[in-house]
Protein backbone atom coordinates (compact mmCIF):
# COMPACT_ATOMS: atom_id res chain seq x y z
CA MET A 1 13.67 -6.93 10.48
CA LYS A 2 13.19 -7.05 6.77
CA GLY A 3 11.02 -4.37 5.15
CA VAL A 4 7.92 -4.74 3.06
CA ALA A 5 9.96 -5.68 0.03
CA ASN A 6 11.35 -8.71 1.83
CA ARG A 7 8.15 -10.06 3.37
CA TYR A 8 6.48 -13.10 1.90
CA SER A 9 4.64 -11.78 -1.13
CA LEU A 10 0.86 -12.05 -0.94
CA ALA A 11 -0.06 -9.41 -3.46
CA VAL A 12 -3.10 -7.01 -3.85
CA GLY A 13 -6.81 -3.81 -6.68
CA LEU A 14 -11.16 -4.05 -6.24
CA LEU A 15 -12.76 -7.57 -5.94
CA PHE A 16 -16.17 -8.66 -7.13
CA LEU A 17 -16.16 -12.49 -7.15
CA ALA A 18 -17.04 -14.23 -3.89
CA LEU A 19 -15.72 -17.52 -5.28
CA ILE A 20 -12.22 -16.09 -5.33
CA VAL A 21 -12.54 -15.12 -1.66
CA VAL A 22 -13.31 -18.68 -0.59
CA ALA A 23 -10.53 -20.11 -2.71
CA SER A 24 -8.07 -17.51 -1.42
CA ILE A 25 -8.83 -18.31 2.22
CA HIS A 26 -8.35 -22.02 1.64
CA THR A 27 -5.08 -21.60 -0.26
CA LEU A 28 -3.48 -18.94 1.89
CA ASN A 29 -4.17 -20.75 5.13
CA GLY A 30 -3.78 -24.35 4.15
CA GLY A 31 -7.51 -24.89 4.30
CA GLY A 32 -7.59 -24.07 8.02
CA GLU A 33 -10.81 -23.01 9.71
CA ASP A 34 -9.29 -21.29 12.76
CA THR A 35 -10.59 -17.92 13.95
CA LEU A 36 -8.37 -14.86 14.24
CA GLY A 37 -7.99 -13.86 17.86
CA LEU A 38 -9.20 -17.18 19.26
CA ASP A 39 -6.97 -19.79 17.65
CA LYS A 40 -3.21 -19.68 17.44
CA GLN A 41 -1.84 -18.47 14.12
CA PRO A 42 1.48 -19.58 12.63
CA ALA A 43 4.42 -17.49 13.80
CA ARG A 44 4.81 -14.39 11.66
CA TRP A 45 1.66 -15.21 9.67
CA PRO A 46 1.79 -12.89 6.60
CA LEU A 47 -1.26 -10.65 6.62
CA PRO A 48 -3.24 -11.12 3.41
CA GLU A 49 -3.19 -7.91 1.43
CA PHE A 50 -6.33 -5.99 0.52
CA ALA A 51 -7.66 -2.65 -0.65
CA VAL A 52 -10.95 -1.15 0.47
CA PRO A 53 -12.84 2.10 -0.12
CA ALA A 54 -12.29 4.74 2.54
CA ALA A 55 -15.54 4.76 4.51
CA ALA A 56 -15.96 8.53 4.45
CA GLY A 57 -15.04 8.87 0.78
CA GLN A 58 -16.99 8.58 -2.46
CA LEU A 59 -15.38 5.43 -3.91
CA GLU A 60 -17.89 2.59 -4.20
CA GLY A 61 -17.25 -1.13 -4.60
CA ASP A 62 -16.26 -4.28 -2.80
CA ALA A 63 -12.84 -4.97 -1.35
CA ASN A 64 -10.01 -6.15 -3.55
CA VAL A 65 -8.43 -9.21 -1.97
CA TYR A 66 -6.47 -10.41 -5.02
CA GLN A 67 -3.14 -11.78 -3.87
CA ASP A 68 -1.60 -12.03 -7.34
CA ASP A 69 -2.19 -11.12 -10.98
CA CYS A 70 -3.29 -14.61 -12.12
CA GLU A 71 -0.18 -15.22 -14.22
CA SER A 72 1.50 -17.72 -11.94
CA SER A 73 -0.63 -18.95 -9.08
CA SER A 74 -2.40 -21.95 -7.66
CA LEU A 75 -5.42 -19.78 -6.93
CA PRO A 76 -8.37 -20.27 -9.30
CA CYS A 77 -8.74 -17.45 -11.80
CA PRO A 78 -11.55 -16.84 -14.31
CA ASP A 79 -10.52 -17.85 -17.82
CA GLY A 80 -9.13 -14.93 -19.75
CA SER A 81 -9.11 -12.65 -16.70
CA LYS A 82 -6.29 -10.27 -15.92
CA ARG A 83 -6.48 -8.74 -12.47
CA VAL A 84 -4.59 -6.12 -10.53
CA PRO A 85 -3.36 -7.24 -7.10
CA ALA A 86 -4.70 -5.16 -4.22
CA CYS A 87 -1.51 -3.33 -3.31
CA GLN A 88 -0.86 -2.44 -6.93
CA ILE A 89 -4.04 -0.49 -7.55
CA THR A 90 -3.90 3.29 -7.89
CA THR A 91 -7.61 3.95 -7.39
CA PRO A 92 -8.27 7.30 -5.69
CA GLY A 93 -10.19 6.85 -2.45
CA ALA A 94 -8.92 3.32 -1.79
CA ILE A 95 -7.03 2.31 1.34
CA ARG A 96 -4.29 -0.24 0.64
CA VAL A 97 -3.24 -2.14 3.73
CA CYS A 98 0.31 -2.53 2.45
CA ASP A 99 0.75 1.26 2.65
CA LEU A 100 0.45 0.84 6.43
CA PHE A 101 3.15 -1.82 6.66
CA ASP A 102 5.95 0.74 7.15
CA ARG A 103 5.27 0.74 10.92
CA PRO A 104 3.72 -1.61 13.45
CA LEU A 105 0.04 -1.86 12.56
CA VAL A 106 -3.21 -2.38 14.47
CA ILE A 107 -6.32 -3.37 12.49
CA SER A 108 -9.69 -3.16 14.22
CA PHE A 109 -12.47 -5.20 12.57
CA TRP A 110 -15.99 -4.19 13.61
CA PHE A 111 -19.63 -4.28 12.57
CA GLY A 112 -22.78 -2.68 13.90
CA THR A 113 -23.20 1.09 13.90
CA THR A 114 -24.67 1.18 17.42
CA GLY A 115 -23.42 -0.47 20.58
CA THR A 116 -20.11 -1.84 21.81
CA CYS A 117 -18.34 -2.41 18.50
CA GLU A 118 -19.01 1.08 17.23
CA GLU A 119 -18.04 2.59 20.59
CA GLN A 120 -14.77 0.65 20.45
CA GLN A 121 -13.67 2.79 17.54
CA ASN A 122 -13.63 5.79 19.89
CA VAL A 123 -11.07 3.84 21.92
CA VAL A 124 -9.12 3.05 18.76
CA SER A 125 -9.16 6.73 17.81
CA THR A 126 -7.85 7.77 21.22
CA VAL A 127 -5.05 5.20 21.22
CA ALA A 128 -4.17 5.93 17.59
CA ALA A 129 -3.66 9.59 18.49
CA ARG A 130 -1.47 8.57 21.43
CA TYR A 131 0.82 6.51 19.17
CA ARG A 132 0.69 8.73 16.08
CA GLY A 133 3.95 8.53 14.16
CA ARG A 134 4.97 5.26 15.82
CA VAL A 135 2.11 2.85 15.08
CA ASN A 136 -0.36 2.78 12.21
CA PHE A 137 -4.03 2.05 12.82
CA LEU A 138 -6.81 0.93 10.49
CA SER A 139 -10.47 0.67 11.52
CA LEU A 140 -12.39 -1.61 9.17
CA ASP A 141 -16.19 -1.74 9.17
CA VAL A 142 -17.74 -4.94 7.84
CA ARG A 143 -21.03 -5.02 5.92
CA ASP A 144 -22.86 -2.12 7.56
CA SER A 145 -24.73 0.72 5.87
CA ARG A 146 -22.16 2.85 4.07
CA GLY A 147 -24.14 5.99 4.85
CA SER A 148 -24.27 5.17 8.55
CA VAL A 149 -20.54 4.48 8.71
CA ARG A 150 -19.73 7.65 6.78
CA GLU A 151 -21.85 9.68 9.19
CA LEU A 152 -20.18 8.08 12.20
CA VAL A 153 -16.72 8.97 10.91
CA ARG A 154 -17.79 12.58 10.53
CA GLU A 155 -19.72 12.83 13.80
CA ARG A 156 -17.02 11.20 15.93
CA GLY A 157 -14.12 12.96 14.25
CA TRP A 158 -12.15 9.75 13.85
CA GLU A 159 -8.77 10.60 12.36
CA MET A 160 -7.40 7.08 11.90
CA PRO A 161 -8.10 5.55 8.45
CA VAL A 162 -11.53 3.92 8.37
CA GLY A 163 -12.19 1.42 5.58
CA PHE A 164 -15.42 -0.15 4.37
CA ASP A 165 -15.58 -3.90 3.72
CA ARG A 166 -18.94 -3.89 1.92
CA ASP A 167 -19.29 -7.60 1.16
CA GLY A 168 -17.22 -8.93 4.07
CA ALA A 169 -14.45 -10.24 1.81
CA VAL A 170 -11.62 -8.96 4.01
CA ALA A 171 -13.26 -10.23 7.20
CA ALA A 172 -13.64 -13.64 5.57
CA LEU A 173 -10.03 -13.62 4.40
CA TYR A 174 -8.84 -12.85 7.92
CA ARG A 175 -11.32 -15.32 9.46
CA VAL A 176 -12.88 -12.70 11.71
CA GLY A 177 -15.38 -14.41 14.00
CA GLY A 178 -16.17 -11.80 16.66
CA CYS A 179 -16.58 -8.09 17.18
CA PRO A 180 -14.35 -6.32 17.73
CA THR A 181 -11.36 -8.30 16.46
CA PHE A 182 -7.91 -6.74 16.62
CA ALA A 183 -4.87 -7.79 14.60
CA TYR A 184 -1.44 -6.55 15.72
CA ALA A 185 1.26 -6.72 13.05
CA TYR A 186 4.97 -6.14 12.78
CA PRO A 187 6.34 -3.67 10.23
CA GLY A 188 6.30 -5.48 6.92
CA GLY A 189 2.88 -7.00 7.58
CA THR A 190 3.34 -10.19 9.60
CA LEU A 191 1.14 -11.01 12.58
CA GLN A 192 2.45 -10.50 16.11
CA SER A 193 -0.81 -11.29 17.94
CA ALA A 194 -4.60 -10.90 17.78
CA SER A 195 -7.47 -10.49 20.21
CA ILE A 196 -11.27 -10.55 20.29
CA GLY A 197 -13.43 -8.52 22.61
CA GLU A 198 -13.95 -5.08 24.08
CA LEU A 199 -10.85 -3.19 25.22
CA GLY A 200 -10.49 0.02 27.15
CA VAL A 201 -7.87 2.63 26.34
CA GLY A 202 -5.46 1.10 28.87
CA ALA A 203 -5.90 -2.47 27.63
CA LEU A 204 -5.53 -1.55 23.96
CA SER A 205 -2.48 0.57 24.81
CA GLN A 206 -0.97 -2.45 26.58
CA HIS A 207 -1.39 -4.53 23.42
CA VAL A 208 0.28 -1.75 21.44
CA GLU A 209 3.19 -1.58 23.91
CA GLU A 210 3.63 -5.34 23.59
CA LEU A 211 3.68 -4.96 19.81
CA LEU A 212 6.30 -2.20 20.04
CA ASN A 213 8.43 -4.26 22.42
CA ALA A 214 8.19 -7.33 20.18
CA THR A 215 9.17 -5.17 17.22
CA ARG A 216 12.24 -3.84 19.01
CA VAL A 217 13.30 -7.38 19.90
CA ALA A 218 12.76 -8.59 16.34
CA GLU A 219 14.82 -5.71 15.01
CA GLY A 220 17.58 -6.34 17.52
CA GLY A 221 16.99 -3.03 19.27
């Protein structure tokens, strides 16, 4: 399997214009309206790149979902604007999804700081510890109170990276329509599968095993 350098380039720094989000979704996905985890995605769909503040950190701001630097793109760009793609930022306290593309990756999208979705992150934490060193995990909260999410991370002792999607830009880019939504990706950042709905430790581990098996097959192992 090709590494990150050889994957289809969908670049990345911190976003503040909702108009760009809508245009990016339409361009990246051919204008499709399908929902991640419910509708079938194209084979090896390249995960759009993004950067978000770490939920427990001090960095403030919306997600960066810029996929290019505006120099050569069909995406609309404000006149006279120069932007830094998400995976090219060097902002302390930011989580860049492309830094997790060196291994198979599981992204858990969730919202609501009480109830099933929040409790699911305990499952994610348990499974992430089980596969530490073999699979990367990212828990991404969408549009909740930053203070509440920060406190949850500390109270629960979650060790997997937890990002904060303040304005929902990443969830919109990925077409997240339910909670929790899981995206399972090959090394290099292309989609292997996705699911919506509550999972126990065993069920989530089964998805991870399927991802690892698919990765071995893709790499000829």
